Coordinates of N, CA and C in Angstrom, one line a residue:
T1 N -80.7 -13.0 30.9 CA -80.0 -14.2 30.8 C -80.4 -15.0 29.6
T2 N -81.7 -15.0 29.3 CA -82.1 -15.7 28.1 C -81.5 -15.1 26.8
L3 N -81.5 -13.8 26.7 CA -81.0 -13.1 25.5 C -79.5 -13.3 25.4
K4 N -78.8 -13.3 26.5 CA -77.3 -13.5 26.5 C -77.1 -14.9 26.0
A5 N -77.8 -15.9 26.5 CA -77.7 -17.3 26.0 C -78.0 -17.4 24.6
F6 N -79.1 -16.7 24.1 CA -79.5 -16.7 22.7 C -78.4 -16.1 21.8
T7 N -77.8 -15.0 22.3 CA -76.7 -14.4 21.5 C -75.5 -15.3 21.4
R8 N -75.1 -15.9 22.5 CA -74.0 -16.9 22.5 C -74.2 -18.0 21.5
Q9 N -75.5 -18.6 21.6 CA -75.8 -19.7 20.7 C -75.8 -19.3 19.2
L10 N -76.3 -18.1 19.0 CA -76.4 -17.7 17.6 C -74.9 -17.4 17.0
L11 N -74.1 -16.9 17.9 CA -72.7 -16.7 17.5 C -72.0 -18.0 17.2
K12 N -72.3 -19.0 18.0 CA -71.7 -20.4 17.9 C -72.3 -21.0 16.6
D13 N -73.6 -20.9 16.3 CA -74.2 -21.4 15.1 C -73.7 -20.8 13.9
R14 N -73.3 -19.5 14.0 CA -72.8 -18.8 12.8 C -71.5 -19.3 12.3
K15 N -70.7 -20.0 13.2 CA -69.5 -20.6 12.8 C -69.7 -21.7 11.8
E16 N -70.8 -22.4 11.9 CA -71.2 -23.4 11.0 C -72.0 -22.9 9.8
N17 N -72.8 -21.8 10.0 CA -73.7 -21.3 9.0 C -73.7 -19.8 9.0
N18 N -72.8 -19.2 8.2 CA -72.7 -17.8 8.2 C -73.8 -17.0 7.5
S19 N -74.9 -17.7 7.1 CA -76.0 -17.1 6.6 C -77.0 -16.6 7.7
L20 N -76.7 -17.1 8.9 CA -77.5 -16.6 10.1 C -77.1 -15.2 10.4
P21 N -78.0 -14.4 11.0 CA -77.7 -13.0 11.2 C -76.7 -12.9 12.4
L22 N -75.9 -11.8 12.3 CA -74.9 -11.5 13.4 C -75.7 -10.9 14.5
P23 N -75.7 -11.4 15.7 CA -76.4 -10.8 16.8 C -75.6 -9.7 17.4
I24 N -76.2 -8.6 17.7 CA -75.5 -7.5 18.3 C -76.3 -7.2 19.6
Y25 N -75.7 -7.6 20.7 CA -76.3 -7.5 22.0 C -76.0 -6.2 22.8
I26 N -77.0 -5.5 23.2 CA -76.8 -4.3 23.9 C -77.6 -4.3 25.2
D27 N -76.9 -4.2 26.3 CA -77.6 -4.2 27.6 C -77.9 -2.8 28.0
L28 N -79.2 -2.5 27.9 CA -79.7 -1.1 28.2 C -79.5 -0.7 29.6
R29 N -79.2 -1.6 30.5 CA -78.9 -1.2 31.9 C -77.6 -0.3 31.9
E30 N -76.8 -0.4 30.9 CA -75.6 0.4 30.8 C -75.9 1.8 30.4
Y31 N -77.1 2.1 30.1 CA -77.5 3.5 29.7 C -78.0 4.2 31.0
T32 N -77.2 5.2 31.4 CA -77.6 6.0 32.6 C -78.2 7.3 32.1
W33 N -79.6 7.4 32.3 CA -80.3 8.6 31.9 C -80.0 9.8 32.8
D34 N -79.5 10.9 32.2 CA -79.1 12.0 33.0 C -80.1 13.1 33.0
K35 N -81.3 12.8 32.6 CA -82.4 13.7 32.5 C -82.3 14.6 31.3
S36 N -81.3 14.4 30.4 CA -81.3 15.2 29.2 C -82.3 14.6 28.2
V37 N -82.9 15.5 27.4 CA -84.0 15.0 26.6 C -83.6 15.1 25.1
D38 N -82.4 15.3 24.8 CA -82.0 15.4 23.4 C -81.2 14.1 23.0
F39 N -81.6 13.0 23.6 CA -80.9 11.7 23.2 C -81.3 11.3 21.8
N40 N -80.5 10.7 21.1 CA -80.8 10.1 19.8 C -80.1 8.7 19.7
L41 N -80.4 8.0 18.6 CA -79.9 6.6 18.5 C -78.4 6.6 18.7
S42 N -77.7 7.5 18.0 CA -76.2 7.5 18.0 C -75.7 7.8 19.4
S43 N -76.3 8.8 20.1 CA -75.8 9.1 21.4 C -76.1 8.0 22.4
I44 N -77.2 7.3 22.3 CA -77.6 6.2 23.1 C -76.5 5.1 23.0
L45 N -76.2 4.7 21.7 CA -75.2 3.7 21.4 C -73.8 4.1 21.9
T46 N -73.4 5.4 21.7 CA -72.1 5.9 22.1 C -72.0 5.8 23.6
H47 N -73.0 6.2 24.4 CA -73.0 6.1 25.8 C -72.8 4.6 26.3
I48 N -73.6 3.7 25.7 CA -73.5 2.3 26.2 C -72.2 1.7 25.8
L49 N -71.7 2.0 24.6 CA -70.5 1.4 24.1 C -69.3 1.9 25.0
K50 N -69.3 3.2 25.4 CA -68.3 3.7 26.2 C -68.3 3.1 27.6
K51 N -69.5 3.0 28.1 CA -69.7 2.5 29.5 C -69.4 1.0 29.6
S52 N -69.7 0.2 28.6 CA -69.5 -1.2 28.6 C -68.2 -1.7 28.0
W53 N -67.4 -0.8 27.4 CA -66.2 -1.2 26.7 C -65.2 -1.7 27.8
K54 N -64.6 -2.9 27.6 CA -63.7 -3.5 28.5 C -62.2 -3.4 28.0
G55 N -61.9 -2.6 27.0 CA -60.6 -2.5 26.4 C -59.6 -1.6 27.1
G56 N -59.9 -1.2 28.3 CA -58.9 -0.3 29.0 C -58.9 1.1 28.4
H57 N -57.7 1.6 28.2 CA -57.6 3.0 27.7 C -57.7 3.1 26.2
V58 N -57.7 2.0 25.5 CA -57.9 2.0 24.1 C -59.3 2.2 23.8
A59 N -59.6 3.1 22.8 CA -61.0 3.4 22.5 C -61.6 2.1 21.7
S60 N -62.9 2.0 21.9 CA -63.6 0.9 21.2 C -63.5 1.0 19.7
P61 N -63.1 -0.1 19.1 CA -63.0 -0.1 17.6 C -64.4 0.0 16.9
I62 N -65.4 -0.2 17.7 CA -66.8 -0.3 17.2 C -67.5 1.0 17.6
G63 N -68.1 1.7 16.6 CA -68.8 2.9 16.8 C -70.3 2.7 16.5
P64 N -71.1 3.7 16.9 CA -72.5 3.6 16.6 C -72.8 3.4 15.1
E65 N -72.1 4.1 14.3 CA -72.3 4.0 12.8 C -72.1 2.5 12.3
D66 N -71.1 1.8 12.9 CA -70.9 0.4 12.6 C -72.1 -0.4 12.9
I67 N -72.6 -0.3 14.1 CA -73.8 -1.1 14.5 C -75.0 -0.8 13.6
I68 N -75.2 0.5 13.4 CA -76.4 0.9 12.6 C -76.3 0.3 11.2
S69 N -75.1 0.4 10.6 CA -74.8 -0.1 9.3 C -75.0 -1.6 9.2
H70 N -74.5 -2.3 10.2 CA -74.7 -3.8 10.2 C -76.2 -4.2 10.2
V71 N -77.0 -3.4 11.0 CA -78.4 -3.8 11.1 C -79.2 -3.3 9.9
Q72 N -78.9 -2.1 9.3 CA -79.6 -1.6 8.2 C -79.2 -2.2 6.9
E73 N -77.9 -2.7 6.8 CA -77.4 -3.1 5.5 C -76.9 -4.5 5.4
N74 N -76.7 -5.2 6.6 CA -76.0 -6.5 6.6 C -76.8 -7.5 7.4
R75 N -78.1 -7.4 7.5 CA -79.0 -8.4 8.1 C -78.7 -8.7 9.5
A76 N -78.0 -7.8 10.3 CA -77.7 -8.1 11.7 C -79.0 -8.1 12.5
L77 N -78.9 -8.8 13.6 CA -80.0 -8.8 14.6 C -79.7 -7.9 15.8
M78 N -80.4 -6.8 16.0 CA -80.1 -5.9 17.1 C -80.9 -6.4 18.3
I79 N -80.2 -6.7 19.4 CA -80.9 -7.2 20.6 C -80.7 -6.1 21.7
W80 N -81.8 -5.4 22.0 CA -81.9 -4.4 23.1 C -82.4 -5.2 24.3
D81 N -81.6 -5.4 25.3 CA -82.0 -6.1 26.5 C -82.3 -5.2 27.7
G82 N -83.4 -5.3 28.3 CA -83.7 -4.6 29.6 C -84.3 -3.2 29.4
L83 N -85.2 -3.0 28.4 CA -85.8 -1.7 28.2 C -86.3 -1.1 29.4
D84 N -87.0 -1.9 30.3 CA -87.6 -1.4 31.5 C -86.6 -0.8 32.4
E85 N -85.3 -1.2 32.4 CA -84.3 -0.7 33.3 C -84.0 0.7 33.0
V86 N -84.3 1.2 31.8 CA -84.0 2.6 31.5 C -85.3 3.4 31.6
I87 N -86.4 3.0 31.0 CA -87.6 3.8 30.9 C -88.3 3.9 32.2
V88 N -88.0 3.1 33.2 CA -88.7 3.2 34.5 C -88.4 4.5 35.1
H89 N -87.2 5.1 34.8 CA -86.8 6.4 35.4 C -87.3 7.6 34.6
M90 N -88.0 7.4 33.5 CA -88.4 8.4 32.6 C -89.9 8.7 32.7
E91 N -90.3 10.0 32.4 CA -91.7 10.3 32.2 C -92.2 9.6 31.0
P92 N -93.5 9.3 30.8 CA -93.9 8.6 29.6 C -93.5 9.2 28.3
K93 N -93.6 10.5 28.2 CA -93.2 11.2 26.9 C -91.7 10.8 26.6
Y94 N -90.8 10.9 27.6 CA -89.4 10.6 27.3 C -89.2 9.2 27.0
A95 N -89.9 8.3 27.7 CA -89.9 6.9 27.5 C -90.3 6.6 26.0
N96 N -91.3 7.2 25.6 CA -91.8 7.0 24.2 C -90.7 7.5 23.2
D97 N -90.1 8.7 23.5 CA -89.0 9.2 22.6 C -87.8 8.2 22.6
F98 N -87.5 7.7 23.8 CA -86.4 6.7 23.8 C -86.6 5.5 23.0
I99 N -87.8 5.0 23.1 CA -88.2 3.8 22.3 C -88.2 4.1 20.8
R100 N -88.7 5.3 20.4 CA -88.6 5.7 19.0 C -87.2 5.7 18.5
Q101 N -86.3 6.1 19.3 CA -84.9 6.1 18.9 C -84.3 4.7 18.7
L102 N -84.8 3.8 19.6 CA -84.3 2.4 19.4 C -84.8 1.8 18.1
W103 N -86.1 2.2 17.7 CA -86.7 1.7 16.4 C -85.8 2.2 15.2
R104 N -85.1 3.3 15.4 CA -84.4 3.9 14.3 C -83.2 3.0 13.9
I105 N -82.9 2.0 14.7 CA -81.8 1.1 14.3 C -82.2 0.4 13.0
L106 N -83.5 0.2 12.7 CA -83.9 -0.4 11.5 C -84.0 0.6 10.4
P107 N -83.9 0.1 9.1 CA -84.0 1.0 8.0 C -85.4 1.6 8.0
P108 N -85.4 2.9 7.5 CA -86.8 3.5 7.4 C -87.7 2.7 6.6
L109 N -89.0 2.7 7.1 CA -90.0 2.0 6.3 C -90.3 2.7 5.1
K110 N -90.5 2.0 4.0 CA -90.9 2.6 2.7 C -92.4 2.7 2.7
Q111 N -92.9 3.6 1.9 CA -94.4 3.8 1.8 C -95.0 2.5 1.4
D112 N -94.4 1.8 0.5 CA -95.1 0.6 -0.1 C -94.8 -0.6 0.8
K113 N -94.0 -0.4 1.9 CA -93.7 -1.5 2.9 C -92.8 -2.6 2.2
E114 N -92.2 -2.2 1.1 CA -91.3 -3.2 0.5 C -90.1 -3.4 1.4
L115 N -89.8 -4.6 1.7 CA -88.7 -4.9 2.6 C -87.3 -4.9 1.9
N116 N -86.4 -4.3 2.5 CA -85.0 -4.3 2.0 C -84.5 -5.7 2.3
P117 N -84.0 -6.5 1.3 CA -83.5 -7.8 1.6 C -82.3 -7.9 2.5
N118 N -81.6 -6.8 2.7 CA -80.4 -6.7 3.6 C -80.7 -6.1 4.9
A119 N -82.0 -5.8 5.2 CA -82.4 -5.2 6.4 C -82.3 -6.2 7.5
G120 N -81.8 -5.8 8.7 CA -81.8 -6.7 9.8 C -83.1 -6.6 10.6
K121 N -83.1 -7.2 11.8 CA -84.2 -7.2 12.6 C -83.8 -6.7 14.0
M122 N -84.9 -6.6 14.9 CA -84.6 -6.1 16.2 C -85.4 -6.9 17.2
L123 N -84.8 -7.1 18.4 CA -85.5 -7.8 19.5 C -85.3 -6.9 20.7
I124 N -86.4 -6.6 21.4 CA -86.4 -5.8 22.6 C -87.0 -6.7 23.8
S125 N -86.3 -6.7 24.9 CA -86.8 -7.3 26.1 C -87.2 -6.3 27.1
C126 N -88.3 -6.6 27.8 CA -88.8 -5.7 28.8 C -89.7 -6.5 29.7
R127 N -89.6 -6.3 31.0 CA -90.5 -7.0 32.0 C -91.9 -6.5 31.7
S128 N -92.8 -7.5 31.6 CA -94.2 -7.1 31.2 C -94.9 -6.4 32.3
H129 N -94.5 -6.5 33.6 CA -95.2 -5.8 34.7 C -94.9 -4.3 34.6
Y130 N -94.0 -3.9 33.8 CA -93.7 -2.4 33.6 C -94.9 -1.7 33.1
F131 N -95.7 -2.4 32.3 CA -96.9 -1.8 31.6 C -98.1 -2.1 32.4
R132 N -99.1 -1.1 32.5 CA -100.3 -1.3 33.2 C -101.2 -2.5 32.5
D133 N -101.2 -2.5 31.2 CA -101.9 -3.5 30.5 C -101.4 -3.7 29.1
V134 N -102.0 -4.6 28.3 CA -101.5 -4.9 27.0 C -101.6 -3.6 26.1
N135 N -102.7 -2.9 26.2 CA -102.9 -1.7 25.4 C -101.8 -0.7 25.6
Q136 N -101.4 -0.4 26.9 CA -100.3 0.5 27.1 C -99.0 -0.1 26.6
Q137 N -98.8 -1.4 26.7 CA -97.6 -2.0 26.1 C -97.5 -1.8 24.6
N138 N -98.6 -2.1 23.9 CA -98.7 -1.9 22.5 C -98.5 -0.5 22.1
S139 N -99.1 0.5 22.8 CA -99.0 1.9 22.5 C -97.6 2.4 22.6
M140 N -96.9 2.0 23.8 CA -95.6 2.5 24.0 C -94.6 1.8 23.0
L141 N -94.7 0.5 22.8 CA -93.7 -0.1 21.9 C -93.9 0.2 20.5
T142 N -95.0 0.8 20.1 CA -95.2 1.3 18.7 C -95.1 2.8 18.6
S143 N -94.6 3.4 19.7 CA -94.4 4.8 19.8 C -95.7 5.5 19.4
E144 N -96.8 5.0 20.0 CA -98.2 5.5 19.8 C -98.5 5.6 18.3
H145 N -98.0 4.6 17.5 CA -98.3 4.4 16.1 C -97.7 5.5 15.2
R146 N -96.7 6.2 15.8 CA -95.9 7.2 14.9 C -94.9 6.4 14.1
D147 N -94.3 7.1 13.2 CA -93.2 6.5 12.4 C -93.7 5.3 11.6
G148 N -95.0 5.0 11.5 CA -95.4 3.9 10.7 C -95.3 2.6 11.4
I149 N -95.0 2.5 12.7 CA -94.9 1.3 13.4 C -96.3 0.9 13.9
K150 N -96.6 -0.4 13.6 CA -98.0 -0.9 14.0 C -97.8 -2.2 14.8
G151 N -98.7 -2.5 15.7 CA -98.6 -3.7 16.5 C -98.5 -4.9 15.6
E152 N -99.2 -5.0 14.5 CA -99.1 -6.2 13.6 C -97.8 -6.3 12.9
D153 N -96.9 -5.3 13.0 CA -95.6 -5.4 12.3 C -94.6 -6.2 13.1
Y154 N -94.9 -6.6 14.4 CA -94.0 -7.3 15.2 C -94.8 -8.3 16.1
E155 N -94.0 -9.2 16.7 CA -94.6 -10.2 17.6 C -94.2 -9.8 19.0
A156 N -95.1 -9.9 19.9 CA -94.8 -9.7 21.4 C -95.0 -11.1 22.0
L157 N -93.9 -11.5 22.7 CA -93.9 -12.8 23.3 C -93.8 -12.7 24.8
I158 N -94.4 -13.5 25.6 CA -94.3 -13.4 27.0 C -93.7 -14.7 27.5
L159 N -92.6 -14.6 28.2 CA -92.0 -15.8 28.8 C -92.7 -16.1 30.2
L160 N -93.3 -17.3 30.3 CA -93.9 -17.7 31.5 C -92.9 -18.1 32.6
P161 N -93.2 -18.0 33.8 CA -92.3 -18.5 34.9 C -92.1 -20.0 34.8
F162 N -91.0 -20.5 35.3 CA -90.7 -21.9 35.4 C -91.7 -22.6 36.3
G163 N -92.1 -23.8 35.9 CA -92.8 -24.7 36.9 C -91.8 -25.4 37.7
Q164 N -92.3 -26.2 38.7 CA -91.5 -26.9 39.6 C -90.5 -27.9 38.8
E165 N -91.1 -28.6 37.9 CA -90.3 -29.6 37.1 C -89.2 -28.9 36.3
Q166 N -89.5 -27.7 35.8 CA -88.5 -26.9 35.0 C -87.4 -26.4 35.9
I167 N -87.8 -26.0 37.1 CA -86.7 -25.5 38.1 C -85.8 -26.7 38.4
E168 N -86.3 -27.9 38.6 CA -85.5 -29.0 38.9 C -84.6 -29.4 37.7
T169 N -85.2 -29.4 36.5 CA -84.4 -29.7 35.3 C -83.2 -28.7 35.1
Y170 N -83.6 -27.4 35.4 CA -82.6 -26.4 35.2 C -81.4 -26.6 36.2
L171 N -81.7 -26.9 37.5 CA -80.7 -27.1 38.5 C -79.9 -28.3 38.1
Q172 N -80.5 -29.4 37.6 CA -79.8 -30.6 37.2 C -78.8 -30.3 36.1
K173 N -79.3 -29.6 35.1 CA -78.5 -29.3 33.9 C -77.4 -28.3 34.1
S174 N -77.7 -27.2 34.8 CA -76.8 -26.1 35.0 C -75.8 -26.3 36.1
L175 N -76.2 -27.0 37.2 CA -75.3 -27.2 38.3 C -74.9 -28.6 38.6
G176 N -75.6 -29.5 37.8 CA -75.2 -30.9 37.9 C -75.7 -31.6 39.2
I177 N -76.7 -31.0 39.9 CA -77.1 -31.6 41.2 C -78.3 -32.6 40.9
T178 N -78.2 -33.7 41.5 CA -79.2 -34.8 41.4 C -79.5 -35.4 42.7
G179 N -80.6 -36.2 42.7 CA -80.9 -37.1 43.9 C -81.1 -36.3 45.2
T180 N -80.4 -36.7 46.3 CA -80.6 -36.0 47.6 C -80.2 -34.6 47.5
D181 N -79.1 -34.2 46.8 CA -78.6 -32.9 46.8 C -79.7 -32.0 46.1
L182 N -80.3 -32.5 45.1 CA -81.4 -31.7 44.4 C -82.5 -31.5 45.3
R183 N -82.9 -32.5 46.1 CA -84.0 -32.4 47.0 C -83.7 -31.3 48.1
K184 N -82.4 -31.4 48.6 CA -82.0 -30.4 49.6 C -82.1 -29.0 49.1
T185 N -81.6 -28.8 47.8 CA -81.7 -27.5 47.2 C -83.1 -27.0 47.0
I186 N -84.0 -27.9 46.6 CA -85.4 -27.5 46.5 C -86.0 -27.1 47.8
D187 N -85.6 -27.9 48.9 CA -86.1 -27.6 50.2 C -85.6 -26.3 50.7
L188 N -84.3 -26.0 50.4 CA -83.7 -24.7 50.8 C -84.5 -23.5 50.1
I189 N -84.7 -23.7 48.8 CA -85.4 -22.6 48.1 C -86.8 -22.4 48.7
S190 N -87.5 -23.5 49.0 CA -88.8 -23.4 49.6 C -88.8 -22.8 50.9
S191 N -87.7 -22.9 51.7 CA -87.7 -22.4 53.1 C -87.5 -20.9 53.2
V192 N -87.0 -20.3 52.1 CA -86.7 -18.8 52.1 C -87.9 -18.0 51.5
H193 N -88.3 -17.0 52.3 CA -89.5 -16.2 51.8 C -89.3 -15.6 50.4
N194 N -90.2 -15.8 49.6 CA -90.2 -15.3 48.2 C -89.2 -15.9 47.2
L195 N -88.3 -16.8 47.7 CA -87.4 -17.4 46.8 C -88.0 -18.3 45.8
P196 N -89.0 -19.1 46.2 CA -89.7 -19.9 45.1 C -90.3 -19.1 44.0
E197 N -90.8 -17.9 44.3 CA -91.3 -17.0 43.3 C -90.2 -16.6 42.3
M198 N -89.1 -16.2 42.9 CA -87.9 -15.8 42.1 C -87.4 -16.9 41.2
A199 N -87.4 -18.1 41.8 CA -86.9 -19.3 41.1 C -87.8 -19.6 39.9

């Protein structure tokens, strides 16, 4: 939800400032792993585009090469949402291979680490409880330090759960409930087993 909202906001802001990067949002839940082990970046994108395309019988005008080109040459921001939704079904070796393919959306790193001024960026979301600990997270997200990817090359951020005041503010702003209706809603959430945790 956060990344969808971020994508929409960035698209809106680009109307005023086209120097901002074009966000390309990909929901990894759309990738259904069929136990094949020969996936690559292009086949992953093809599968997701085909499954998520809402244009009826007309083929998607956007192909994997268009997305790759935008990220590698036109400063686009690649947003991979829900990594854990895919790799939870994979053995660790295949999960690592899958993540390595996602990293390939970025231009290859040069030996001198000189950045391409037109290179885009990448954002990956994953539930933190998927990993046993921070070391496993770091190891998996850097593909065990293969391909020149190091932990210090990116930032890992953890979104903390909402506190009570944030839940109330969210309900007020998104649903417009206040006063007695807000109190009733909070009481209802509190009365259902595990619902306060989810909230």
